[in-house]
PDB file of N, CA and C in Angstrom:
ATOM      1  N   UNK F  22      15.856 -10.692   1.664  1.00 37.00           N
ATOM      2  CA  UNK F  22      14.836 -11.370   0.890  1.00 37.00           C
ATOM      3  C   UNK F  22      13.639 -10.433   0.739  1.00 37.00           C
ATOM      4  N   UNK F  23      13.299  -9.995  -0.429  1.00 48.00           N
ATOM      5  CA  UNK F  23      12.014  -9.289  -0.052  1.00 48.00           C
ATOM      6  C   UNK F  23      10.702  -9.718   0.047  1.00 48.00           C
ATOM      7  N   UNK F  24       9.925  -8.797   0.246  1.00 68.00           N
ATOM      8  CA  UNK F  24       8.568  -9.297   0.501  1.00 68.00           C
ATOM      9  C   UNK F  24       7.486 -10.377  -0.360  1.00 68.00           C
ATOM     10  N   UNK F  25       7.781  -9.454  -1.762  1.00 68.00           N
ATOM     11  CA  UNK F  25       7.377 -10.207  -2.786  1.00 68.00           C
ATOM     12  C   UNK F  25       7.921 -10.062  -3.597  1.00 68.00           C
ATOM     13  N   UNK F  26       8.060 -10.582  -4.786  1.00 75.00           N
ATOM     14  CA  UNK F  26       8.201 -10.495  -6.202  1.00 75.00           C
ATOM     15  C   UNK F  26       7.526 -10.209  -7.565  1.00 75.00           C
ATOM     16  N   UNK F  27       8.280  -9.303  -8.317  1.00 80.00           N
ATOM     17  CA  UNK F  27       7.218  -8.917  -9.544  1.00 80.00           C
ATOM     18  C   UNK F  27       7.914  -9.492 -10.975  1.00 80.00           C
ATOM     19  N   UNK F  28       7.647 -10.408 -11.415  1.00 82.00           N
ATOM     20  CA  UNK F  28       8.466 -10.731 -12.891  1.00 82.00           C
ATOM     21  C   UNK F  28       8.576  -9.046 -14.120  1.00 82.00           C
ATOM     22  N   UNK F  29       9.276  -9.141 -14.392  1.00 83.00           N
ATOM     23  CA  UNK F  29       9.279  -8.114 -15.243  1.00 83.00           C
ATOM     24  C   UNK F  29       8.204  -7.616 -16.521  1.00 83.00           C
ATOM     25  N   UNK F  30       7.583  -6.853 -16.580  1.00 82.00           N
ATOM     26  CA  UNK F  30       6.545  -7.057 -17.168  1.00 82.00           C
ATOM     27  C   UNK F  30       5.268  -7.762 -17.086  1.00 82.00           C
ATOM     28  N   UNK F  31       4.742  -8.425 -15.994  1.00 82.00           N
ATOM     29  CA  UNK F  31       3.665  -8.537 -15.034  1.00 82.00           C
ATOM     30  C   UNK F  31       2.876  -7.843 -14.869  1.00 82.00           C
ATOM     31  N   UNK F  32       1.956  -7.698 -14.242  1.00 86.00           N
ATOM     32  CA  UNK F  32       1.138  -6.570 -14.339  1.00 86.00           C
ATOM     33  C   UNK F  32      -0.030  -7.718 -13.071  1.00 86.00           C
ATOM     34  N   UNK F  33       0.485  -7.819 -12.037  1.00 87.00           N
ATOM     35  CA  UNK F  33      -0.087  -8.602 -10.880  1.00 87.00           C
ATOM     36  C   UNK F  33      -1.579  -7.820  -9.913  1.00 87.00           C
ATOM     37  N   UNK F  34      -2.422  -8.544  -9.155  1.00 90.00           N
ATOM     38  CA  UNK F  34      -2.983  -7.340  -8.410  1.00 90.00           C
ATOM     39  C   UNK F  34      -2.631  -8.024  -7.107  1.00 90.00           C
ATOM     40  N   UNK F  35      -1.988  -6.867  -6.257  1.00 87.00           N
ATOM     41  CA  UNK F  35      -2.216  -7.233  -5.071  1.00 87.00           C
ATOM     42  C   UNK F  35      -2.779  -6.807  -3.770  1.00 87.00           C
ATOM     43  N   UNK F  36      -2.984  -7.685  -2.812  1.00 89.00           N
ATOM     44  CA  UNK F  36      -4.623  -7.948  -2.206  1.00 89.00           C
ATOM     45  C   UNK F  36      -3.922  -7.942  -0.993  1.00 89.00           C
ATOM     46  N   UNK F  37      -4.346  -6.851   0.156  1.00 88.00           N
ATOM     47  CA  UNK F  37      -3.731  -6.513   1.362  1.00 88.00           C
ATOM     48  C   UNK F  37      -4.884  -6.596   2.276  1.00 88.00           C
ATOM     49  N   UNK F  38      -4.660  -6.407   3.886  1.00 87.00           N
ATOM     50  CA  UNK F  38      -5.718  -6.176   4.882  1.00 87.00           C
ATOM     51  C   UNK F  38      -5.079  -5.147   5.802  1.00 87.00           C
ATOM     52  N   UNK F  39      -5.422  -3.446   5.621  1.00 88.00           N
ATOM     53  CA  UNK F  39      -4.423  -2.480   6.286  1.00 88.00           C
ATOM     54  C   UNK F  39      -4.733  -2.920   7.184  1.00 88.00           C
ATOM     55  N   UNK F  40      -3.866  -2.821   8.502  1.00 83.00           N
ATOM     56  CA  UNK F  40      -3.866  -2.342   9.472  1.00 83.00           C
ATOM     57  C   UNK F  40      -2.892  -1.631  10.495  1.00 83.00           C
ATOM     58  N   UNK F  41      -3.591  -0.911  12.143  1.00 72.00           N
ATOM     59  CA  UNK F  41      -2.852   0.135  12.830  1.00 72.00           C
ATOM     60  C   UNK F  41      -3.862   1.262  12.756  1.00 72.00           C
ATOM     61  N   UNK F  42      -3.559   2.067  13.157  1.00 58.00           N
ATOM     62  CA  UNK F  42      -4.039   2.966  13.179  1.00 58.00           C
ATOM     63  C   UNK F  42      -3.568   4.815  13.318  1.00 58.00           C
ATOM     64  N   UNK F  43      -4.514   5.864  13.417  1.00 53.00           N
ATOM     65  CA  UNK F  43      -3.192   7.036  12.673  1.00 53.00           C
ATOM     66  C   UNK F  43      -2.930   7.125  14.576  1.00 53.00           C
ATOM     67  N   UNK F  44      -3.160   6.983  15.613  1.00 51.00           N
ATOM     68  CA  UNK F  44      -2.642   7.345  16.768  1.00 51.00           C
ATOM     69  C   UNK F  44      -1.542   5.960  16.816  1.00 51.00           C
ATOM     70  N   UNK F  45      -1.880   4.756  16.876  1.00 47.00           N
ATOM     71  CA  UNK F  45      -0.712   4.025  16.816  1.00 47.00           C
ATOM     72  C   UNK F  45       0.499   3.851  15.902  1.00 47.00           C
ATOM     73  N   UNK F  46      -0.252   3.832  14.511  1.00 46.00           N
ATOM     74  CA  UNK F  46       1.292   3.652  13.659  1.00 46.00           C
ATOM     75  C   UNK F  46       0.749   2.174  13.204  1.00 46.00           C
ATOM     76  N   UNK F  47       1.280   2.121  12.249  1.00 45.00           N
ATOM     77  CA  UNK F  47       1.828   0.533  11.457  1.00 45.00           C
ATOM     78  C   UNK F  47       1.601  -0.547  12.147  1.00 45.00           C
ATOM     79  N   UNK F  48       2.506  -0.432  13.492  1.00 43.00           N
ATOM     80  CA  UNK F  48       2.636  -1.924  14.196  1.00 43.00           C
ATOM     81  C   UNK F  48       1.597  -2.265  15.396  1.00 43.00           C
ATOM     82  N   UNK F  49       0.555  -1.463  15.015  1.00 44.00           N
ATOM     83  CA  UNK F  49      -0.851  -1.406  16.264  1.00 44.00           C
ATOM     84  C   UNK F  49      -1.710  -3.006  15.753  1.00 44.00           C
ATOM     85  N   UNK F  50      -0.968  -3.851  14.819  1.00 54.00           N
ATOM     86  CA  UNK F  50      -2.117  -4.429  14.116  1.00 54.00           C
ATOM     87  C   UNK F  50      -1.057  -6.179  14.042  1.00 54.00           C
ATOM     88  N   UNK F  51      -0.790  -6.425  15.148  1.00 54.00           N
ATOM     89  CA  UNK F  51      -0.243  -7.645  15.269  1.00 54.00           C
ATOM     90  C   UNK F  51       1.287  -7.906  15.397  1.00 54.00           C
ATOM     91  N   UNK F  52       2.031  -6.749  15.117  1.00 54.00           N
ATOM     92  CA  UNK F  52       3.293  -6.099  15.290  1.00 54.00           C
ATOM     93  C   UNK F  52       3.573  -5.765  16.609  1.00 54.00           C
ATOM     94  N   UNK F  53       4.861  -6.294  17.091  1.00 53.00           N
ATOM     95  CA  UNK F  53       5.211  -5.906  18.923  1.00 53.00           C
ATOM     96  C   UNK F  53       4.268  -6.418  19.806  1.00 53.00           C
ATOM     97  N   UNK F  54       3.595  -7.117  19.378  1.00 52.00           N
ATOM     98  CA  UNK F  54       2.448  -7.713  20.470  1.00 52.00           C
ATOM     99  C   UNK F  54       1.412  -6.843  20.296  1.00 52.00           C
ATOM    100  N   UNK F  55       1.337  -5.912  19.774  1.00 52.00           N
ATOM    101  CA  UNK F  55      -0.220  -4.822  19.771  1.00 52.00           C
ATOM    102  C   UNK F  55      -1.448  -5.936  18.961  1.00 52.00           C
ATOM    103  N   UNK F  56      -2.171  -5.394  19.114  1.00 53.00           N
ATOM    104  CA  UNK F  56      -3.322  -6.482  18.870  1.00 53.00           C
ATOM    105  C   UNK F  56      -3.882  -5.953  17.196  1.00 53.00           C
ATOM    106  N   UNK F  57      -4.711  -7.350  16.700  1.00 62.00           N
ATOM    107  CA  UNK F  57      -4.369  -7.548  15.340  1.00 62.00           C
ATOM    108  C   UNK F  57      -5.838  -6.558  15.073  1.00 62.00           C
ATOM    109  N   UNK F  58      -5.899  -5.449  14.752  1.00 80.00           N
ATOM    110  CA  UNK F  58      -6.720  -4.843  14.154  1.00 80.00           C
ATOM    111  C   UNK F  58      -6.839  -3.761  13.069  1.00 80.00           C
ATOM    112  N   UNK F  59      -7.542  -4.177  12.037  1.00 85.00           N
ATOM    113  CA  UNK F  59      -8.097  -3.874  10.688  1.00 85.00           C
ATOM    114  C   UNK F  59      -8.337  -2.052  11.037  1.00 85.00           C
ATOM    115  N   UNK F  60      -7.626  -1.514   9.968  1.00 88.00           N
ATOM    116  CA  UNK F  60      -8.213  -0.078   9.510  1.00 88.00           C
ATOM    117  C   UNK F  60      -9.870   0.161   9.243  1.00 88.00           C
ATOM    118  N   UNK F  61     -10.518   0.605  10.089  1.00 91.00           N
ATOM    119  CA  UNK F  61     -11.567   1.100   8.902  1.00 91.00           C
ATOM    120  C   UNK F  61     -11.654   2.118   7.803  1.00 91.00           C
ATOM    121  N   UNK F  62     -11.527   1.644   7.016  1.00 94.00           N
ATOM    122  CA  UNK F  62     -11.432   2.632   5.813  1.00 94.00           C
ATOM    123  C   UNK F  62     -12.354   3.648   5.297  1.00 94.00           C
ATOM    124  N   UNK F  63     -13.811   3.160   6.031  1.00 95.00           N
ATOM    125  CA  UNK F  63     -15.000   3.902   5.436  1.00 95.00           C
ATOM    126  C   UNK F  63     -14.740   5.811   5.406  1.00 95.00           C
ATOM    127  N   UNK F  64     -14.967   5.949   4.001  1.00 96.00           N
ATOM    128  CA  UNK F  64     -14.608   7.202   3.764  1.00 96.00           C
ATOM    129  C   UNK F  64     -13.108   8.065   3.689  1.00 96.00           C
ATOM    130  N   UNK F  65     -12.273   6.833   3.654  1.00 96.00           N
ATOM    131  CA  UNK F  65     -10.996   7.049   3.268  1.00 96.00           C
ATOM    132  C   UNK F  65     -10.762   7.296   1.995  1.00 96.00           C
ATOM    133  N   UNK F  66      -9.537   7.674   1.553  1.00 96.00           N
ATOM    134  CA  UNK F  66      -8.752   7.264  -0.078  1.00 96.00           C
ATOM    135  C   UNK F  66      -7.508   6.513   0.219  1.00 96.00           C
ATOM    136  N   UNK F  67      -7.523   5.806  -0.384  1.00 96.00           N
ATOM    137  CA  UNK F  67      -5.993   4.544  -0.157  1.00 96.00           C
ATOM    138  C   UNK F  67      -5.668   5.270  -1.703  1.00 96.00           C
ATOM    139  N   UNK F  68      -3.973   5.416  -1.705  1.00 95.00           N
ATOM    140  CA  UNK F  68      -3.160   5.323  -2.825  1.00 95.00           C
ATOM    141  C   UNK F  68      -1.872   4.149  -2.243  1.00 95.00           C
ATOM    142  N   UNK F  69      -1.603   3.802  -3.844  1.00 93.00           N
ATOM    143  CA  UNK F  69      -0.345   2.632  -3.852  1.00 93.00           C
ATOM    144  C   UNK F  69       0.630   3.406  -4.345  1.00 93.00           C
ATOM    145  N   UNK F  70       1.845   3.571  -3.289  1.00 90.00           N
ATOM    146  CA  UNK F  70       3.067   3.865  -4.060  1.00 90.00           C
ATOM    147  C   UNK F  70       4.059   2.810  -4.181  1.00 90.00           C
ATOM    148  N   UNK F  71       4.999   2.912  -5.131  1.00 85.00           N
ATOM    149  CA  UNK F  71       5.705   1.678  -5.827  1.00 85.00           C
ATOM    150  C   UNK F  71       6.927   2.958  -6.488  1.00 85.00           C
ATOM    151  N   UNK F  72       8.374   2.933  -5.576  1.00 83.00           N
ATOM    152  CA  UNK F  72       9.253   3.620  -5.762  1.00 83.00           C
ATOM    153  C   UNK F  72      10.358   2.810  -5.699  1.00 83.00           C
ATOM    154  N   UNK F  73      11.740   3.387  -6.399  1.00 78.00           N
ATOM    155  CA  UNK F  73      13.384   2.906  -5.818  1.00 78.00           C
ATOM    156  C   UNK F  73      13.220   3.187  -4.435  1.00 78.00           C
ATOM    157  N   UNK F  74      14.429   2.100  -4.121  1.00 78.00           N
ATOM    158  CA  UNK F  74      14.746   1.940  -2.740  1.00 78.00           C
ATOM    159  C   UNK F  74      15.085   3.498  -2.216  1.00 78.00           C
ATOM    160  N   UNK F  75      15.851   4.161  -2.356  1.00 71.00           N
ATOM    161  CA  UNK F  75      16.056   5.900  -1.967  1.00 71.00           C
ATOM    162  C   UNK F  75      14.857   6.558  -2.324  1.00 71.00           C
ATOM    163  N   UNK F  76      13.840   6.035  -2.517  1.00 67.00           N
ATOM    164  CA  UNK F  76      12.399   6.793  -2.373  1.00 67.00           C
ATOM    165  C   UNK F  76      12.702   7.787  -2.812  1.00 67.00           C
ATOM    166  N   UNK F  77      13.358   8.112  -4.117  1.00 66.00           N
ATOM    167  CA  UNK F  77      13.689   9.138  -5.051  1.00 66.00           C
ATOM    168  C   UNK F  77      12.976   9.839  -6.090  1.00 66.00           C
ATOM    169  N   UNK F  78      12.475   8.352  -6.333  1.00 64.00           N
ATOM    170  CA  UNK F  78      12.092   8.423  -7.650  1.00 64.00           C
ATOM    171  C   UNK F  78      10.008   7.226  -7.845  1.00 64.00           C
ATOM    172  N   UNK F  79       8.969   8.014  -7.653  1.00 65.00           N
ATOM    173  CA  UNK F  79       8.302   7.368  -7.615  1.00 65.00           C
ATOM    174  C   UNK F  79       8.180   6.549  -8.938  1.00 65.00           C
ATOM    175  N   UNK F  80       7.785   5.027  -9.033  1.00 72.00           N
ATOM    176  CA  UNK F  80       7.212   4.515 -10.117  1.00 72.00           C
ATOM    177  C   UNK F  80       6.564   4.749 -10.387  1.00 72.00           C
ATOM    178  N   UNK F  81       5.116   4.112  -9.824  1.00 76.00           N
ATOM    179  CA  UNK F  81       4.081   4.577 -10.126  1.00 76.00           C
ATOM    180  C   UNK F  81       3.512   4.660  -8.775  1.00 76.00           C
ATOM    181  N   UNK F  82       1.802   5.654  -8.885  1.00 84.00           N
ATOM    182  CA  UNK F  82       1.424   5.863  -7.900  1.00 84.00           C
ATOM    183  C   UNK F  82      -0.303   5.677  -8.497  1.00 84.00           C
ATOM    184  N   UNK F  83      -1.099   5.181  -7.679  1.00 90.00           N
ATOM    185  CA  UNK F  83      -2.468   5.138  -8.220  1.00 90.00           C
ATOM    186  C   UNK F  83      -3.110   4.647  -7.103  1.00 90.00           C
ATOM    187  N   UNK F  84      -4.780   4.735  -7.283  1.00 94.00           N
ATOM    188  CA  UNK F  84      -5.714   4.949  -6.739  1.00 94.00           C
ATOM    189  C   UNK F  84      -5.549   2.977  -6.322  1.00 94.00           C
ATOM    190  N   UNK F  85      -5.752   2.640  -4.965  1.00 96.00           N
ATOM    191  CA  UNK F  85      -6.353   1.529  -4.918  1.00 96.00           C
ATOM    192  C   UNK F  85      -7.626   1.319  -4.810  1.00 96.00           C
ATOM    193  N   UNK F  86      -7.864   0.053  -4.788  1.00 97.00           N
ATOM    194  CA  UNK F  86      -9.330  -0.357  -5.431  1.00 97.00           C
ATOM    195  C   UNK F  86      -9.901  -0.688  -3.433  1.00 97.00           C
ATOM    196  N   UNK F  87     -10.753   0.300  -2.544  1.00 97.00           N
ATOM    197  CA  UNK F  87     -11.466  -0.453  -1.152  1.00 97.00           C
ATOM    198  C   UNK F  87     -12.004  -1.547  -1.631  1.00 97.00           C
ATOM    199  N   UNK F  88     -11.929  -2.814  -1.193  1.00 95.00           N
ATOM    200  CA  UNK F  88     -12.761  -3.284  -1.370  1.00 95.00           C
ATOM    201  C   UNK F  88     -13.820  -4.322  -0.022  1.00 95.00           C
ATOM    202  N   UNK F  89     -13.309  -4.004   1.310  1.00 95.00           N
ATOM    203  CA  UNK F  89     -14.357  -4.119   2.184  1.00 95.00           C
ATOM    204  C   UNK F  89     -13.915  -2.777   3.093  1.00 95.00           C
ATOM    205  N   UNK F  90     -14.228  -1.440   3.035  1.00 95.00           N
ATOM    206  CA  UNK F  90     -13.918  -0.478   4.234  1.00 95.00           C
ATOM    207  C   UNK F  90     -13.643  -1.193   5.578  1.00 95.00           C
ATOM    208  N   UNK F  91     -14.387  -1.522   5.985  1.00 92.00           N
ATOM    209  CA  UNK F  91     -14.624  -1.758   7.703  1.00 92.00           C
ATOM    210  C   UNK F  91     -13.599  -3.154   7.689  1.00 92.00           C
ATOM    211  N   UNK F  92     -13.032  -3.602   7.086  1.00 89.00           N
ATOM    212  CA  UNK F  92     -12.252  -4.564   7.013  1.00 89.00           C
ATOM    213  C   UNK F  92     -10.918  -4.166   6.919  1.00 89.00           C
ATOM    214  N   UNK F  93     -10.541  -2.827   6.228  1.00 91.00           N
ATOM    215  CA  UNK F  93      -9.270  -2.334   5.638  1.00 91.00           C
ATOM    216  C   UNK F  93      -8.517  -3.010   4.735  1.00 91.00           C
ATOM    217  N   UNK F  94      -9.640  -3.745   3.498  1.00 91.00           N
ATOM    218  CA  UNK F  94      -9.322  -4.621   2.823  1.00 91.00           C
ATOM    219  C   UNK F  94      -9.073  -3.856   1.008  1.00 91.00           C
ATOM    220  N   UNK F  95      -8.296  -3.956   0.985  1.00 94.00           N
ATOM    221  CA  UNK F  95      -7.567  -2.805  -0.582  1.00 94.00           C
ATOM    222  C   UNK F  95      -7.236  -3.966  -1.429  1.00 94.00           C
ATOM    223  N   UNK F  96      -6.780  -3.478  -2.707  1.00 94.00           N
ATOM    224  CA  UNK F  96      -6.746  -4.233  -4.253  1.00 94.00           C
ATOM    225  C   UNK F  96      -5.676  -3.040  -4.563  1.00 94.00           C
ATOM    226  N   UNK F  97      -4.453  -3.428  -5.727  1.00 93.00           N
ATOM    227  CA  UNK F  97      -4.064  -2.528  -6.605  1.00 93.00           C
ATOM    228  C   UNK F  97      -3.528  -3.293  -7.571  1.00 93.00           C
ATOM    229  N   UNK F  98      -4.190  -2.790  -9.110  1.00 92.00           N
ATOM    230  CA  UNK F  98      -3.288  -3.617  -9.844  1.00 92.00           C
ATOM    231  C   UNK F  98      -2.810  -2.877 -10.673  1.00 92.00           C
ATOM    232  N   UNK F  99      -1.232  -3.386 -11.008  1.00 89.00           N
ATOM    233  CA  UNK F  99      -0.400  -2.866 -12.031  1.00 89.00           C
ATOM    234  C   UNK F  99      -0.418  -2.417 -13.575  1.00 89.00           C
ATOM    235  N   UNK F 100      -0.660  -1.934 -13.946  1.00 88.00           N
ATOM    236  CA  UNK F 100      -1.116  -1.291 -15.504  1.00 88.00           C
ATOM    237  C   UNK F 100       0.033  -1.333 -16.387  1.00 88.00           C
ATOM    238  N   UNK F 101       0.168  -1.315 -17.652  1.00 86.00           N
ATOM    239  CA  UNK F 101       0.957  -1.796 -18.303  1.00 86.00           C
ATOM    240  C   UNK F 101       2.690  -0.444 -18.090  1.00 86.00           C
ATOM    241  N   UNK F 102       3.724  -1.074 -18.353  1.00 84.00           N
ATOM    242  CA  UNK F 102       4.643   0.076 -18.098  1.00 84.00           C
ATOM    243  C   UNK F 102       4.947   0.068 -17.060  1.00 84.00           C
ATOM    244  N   UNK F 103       4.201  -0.516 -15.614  1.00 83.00           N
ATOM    245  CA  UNK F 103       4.966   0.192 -14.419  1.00 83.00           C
ATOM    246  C   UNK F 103       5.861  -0.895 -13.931  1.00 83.00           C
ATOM    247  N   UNK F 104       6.055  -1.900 -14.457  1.00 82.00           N
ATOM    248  CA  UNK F 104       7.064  -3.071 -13.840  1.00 82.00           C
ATOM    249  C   UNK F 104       7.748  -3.343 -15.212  1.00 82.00           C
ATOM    250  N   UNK F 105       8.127  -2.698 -16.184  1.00 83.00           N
ATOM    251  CA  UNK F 105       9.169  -2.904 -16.837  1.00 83.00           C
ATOM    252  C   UNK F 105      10.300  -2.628 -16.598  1.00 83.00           C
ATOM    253  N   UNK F 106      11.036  -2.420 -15.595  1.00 80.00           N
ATOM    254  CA  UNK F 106      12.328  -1.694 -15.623  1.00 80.00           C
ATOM    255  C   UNK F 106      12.683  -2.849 -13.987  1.00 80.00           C
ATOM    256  N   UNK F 107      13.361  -3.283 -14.370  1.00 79.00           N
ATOM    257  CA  UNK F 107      14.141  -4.205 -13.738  1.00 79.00           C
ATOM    258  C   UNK F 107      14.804  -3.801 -12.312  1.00 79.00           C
ATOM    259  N   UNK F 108      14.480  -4.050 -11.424  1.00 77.00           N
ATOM    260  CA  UNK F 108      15.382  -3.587  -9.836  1.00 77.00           C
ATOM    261  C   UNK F 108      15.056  -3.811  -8.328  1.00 77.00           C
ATOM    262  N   UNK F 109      14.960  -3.273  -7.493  1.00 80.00           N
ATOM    263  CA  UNK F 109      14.602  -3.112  -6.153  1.00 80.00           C
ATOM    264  C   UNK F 109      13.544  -1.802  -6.146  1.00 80.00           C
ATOM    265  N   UNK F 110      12.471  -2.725  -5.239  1.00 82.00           N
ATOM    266  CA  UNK F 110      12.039  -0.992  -5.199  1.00 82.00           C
ATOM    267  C   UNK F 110      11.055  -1.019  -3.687  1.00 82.00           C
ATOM    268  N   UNK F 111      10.404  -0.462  -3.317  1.00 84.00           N
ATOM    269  CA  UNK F 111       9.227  -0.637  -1.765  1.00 84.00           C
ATOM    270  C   UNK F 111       8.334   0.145  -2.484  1.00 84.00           C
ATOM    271  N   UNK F 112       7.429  -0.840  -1.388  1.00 86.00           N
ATOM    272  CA  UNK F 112       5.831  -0.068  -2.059  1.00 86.00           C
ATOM    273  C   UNK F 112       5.116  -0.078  -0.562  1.00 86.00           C
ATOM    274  N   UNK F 113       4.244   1.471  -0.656  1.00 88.00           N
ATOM    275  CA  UNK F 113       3.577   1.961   1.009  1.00 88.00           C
ATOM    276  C   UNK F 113       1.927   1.709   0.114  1.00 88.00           C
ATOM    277  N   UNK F 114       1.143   1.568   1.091  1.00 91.00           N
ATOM    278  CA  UNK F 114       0.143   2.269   1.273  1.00 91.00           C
ATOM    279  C   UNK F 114      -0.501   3.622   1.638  1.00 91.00           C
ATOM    280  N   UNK F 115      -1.058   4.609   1.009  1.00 93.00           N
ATOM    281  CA  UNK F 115      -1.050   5.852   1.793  1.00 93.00           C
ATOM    282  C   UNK F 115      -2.157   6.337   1.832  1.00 93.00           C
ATOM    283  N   UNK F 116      -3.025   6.238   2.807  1.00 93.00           N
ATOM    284  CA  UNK F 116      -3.811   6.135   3.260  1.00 93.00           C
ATOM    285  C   UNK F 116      -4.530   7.688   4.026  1.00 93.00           C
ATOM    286  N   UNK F 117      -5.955   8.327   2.925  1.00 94.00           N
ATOM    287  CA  UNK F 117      -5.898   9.841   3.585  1.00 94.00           C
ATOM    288  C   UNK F 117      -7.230   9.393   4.501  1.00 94.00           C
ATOM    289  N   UNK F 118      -7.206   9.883   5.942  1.00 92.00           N
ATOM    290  CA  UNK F 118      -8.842   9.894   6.406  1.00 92.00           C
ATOM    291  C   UNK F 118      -9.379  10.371   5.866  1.00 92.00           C
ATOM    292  N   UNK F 119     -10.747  10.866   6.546  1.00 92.00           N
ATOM    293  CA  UNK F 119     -11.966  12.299   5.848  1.00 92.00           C
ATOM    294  C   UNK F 119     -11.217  13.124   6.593  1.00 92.00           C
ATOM    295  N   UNK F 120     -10.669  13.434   7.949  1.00 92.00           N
ATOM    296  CA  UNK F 120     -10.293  14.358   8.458  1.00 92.00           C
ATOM    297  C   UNK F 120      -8.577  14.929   7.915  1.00 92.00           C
ATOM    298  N   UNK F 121      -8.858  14.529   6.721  1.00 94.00           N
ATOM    299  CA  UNK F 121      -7.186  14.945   6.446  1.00 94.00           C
ATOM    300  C   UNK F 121      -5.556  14.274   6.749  1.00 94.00           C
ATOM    301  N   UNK F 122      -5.984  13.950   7.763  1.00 91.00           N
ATOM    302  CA  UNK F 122      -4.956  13.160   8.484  1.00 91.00           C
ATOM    303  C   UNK F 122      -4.492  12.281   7.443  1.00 91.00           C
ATOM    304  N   UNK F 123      -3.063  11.604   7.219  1.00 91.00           N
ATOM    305  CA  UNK F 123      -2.458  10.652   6.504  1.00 91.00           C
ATOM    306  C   UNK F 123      -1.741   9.846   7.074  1.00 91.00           C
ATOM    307  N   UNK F 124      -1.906   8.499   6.563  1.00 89.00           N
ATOM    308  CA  UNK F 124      -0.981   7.228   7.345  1.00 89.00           C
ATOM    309  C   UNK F 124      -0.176   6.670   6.339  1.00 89.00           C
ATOM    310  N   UNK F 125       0.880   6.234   6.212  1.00 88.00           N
ATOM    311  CA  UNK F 125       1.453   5.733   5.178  1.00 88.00           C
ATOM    312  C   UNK F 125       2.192   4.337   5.816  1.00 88.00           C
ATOM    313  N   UNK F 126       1.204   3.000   5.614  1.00 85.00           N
ATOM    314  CA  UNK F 126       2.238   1.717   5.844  1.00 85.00           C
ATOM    315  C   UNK F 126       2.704   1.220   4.809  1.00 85.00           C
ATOM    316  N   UNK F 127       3.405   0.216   4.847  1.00 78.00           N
ATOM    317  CA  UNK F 127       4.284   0.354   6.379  1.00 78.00           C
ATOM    318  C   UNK F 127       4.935   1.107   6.260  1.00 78.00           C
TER     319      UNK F 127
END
């Protein structure tokens, strides 16, 4: 079952709260029992990727929208063209610090 759903030709925004962190990983944020805490984002860049399942072939990739840093609270919405083509696909967050470092959830 997947996570969510995109009708074909949609063009949806969707509204996340990162969390984990780059020494823990993904599941630092309410996952395995680790405790539920928010990315701070301040002075980050968040990108949305949206690929086929064999992460072959990116769909699309674009800038998300911060919209509380210290919350790890992101926006991305779909622009015309990138949900026309009918299938399976996963979408990460990828997430650069200031120090370079990169996290990509999940």
């Amino acid at each position: 079952m997947p996570d969510f759903v995109i009708a074909q030709g949609n063009l949806p925004t969707l509204n996340d709260t990162l969390c984990g962190s780059i020494n823990l990983g993904p599941n630092s944020c309410g996952g395995n029992g680790g405790p539920a805490q928010a990315l701070d984002l301040t002075n980050c860049t968040v990108q949305f990727v949206f690929q086929d399942l064999a992460g072959s072939m990116a769909t699309c990739t674009g800038n998300a929208q911060i919209l509380n840093a210290s919350a790890g609270q992101v926006a991305y919405t779909f622009t015309a063209g990138q949900t026309d083509t009918p299938g399976r696909y996963q979408a990460q967050w990828k997430i650069t610090f200031p120090n370079g470092q990169i996290l990509n959830l999940p």
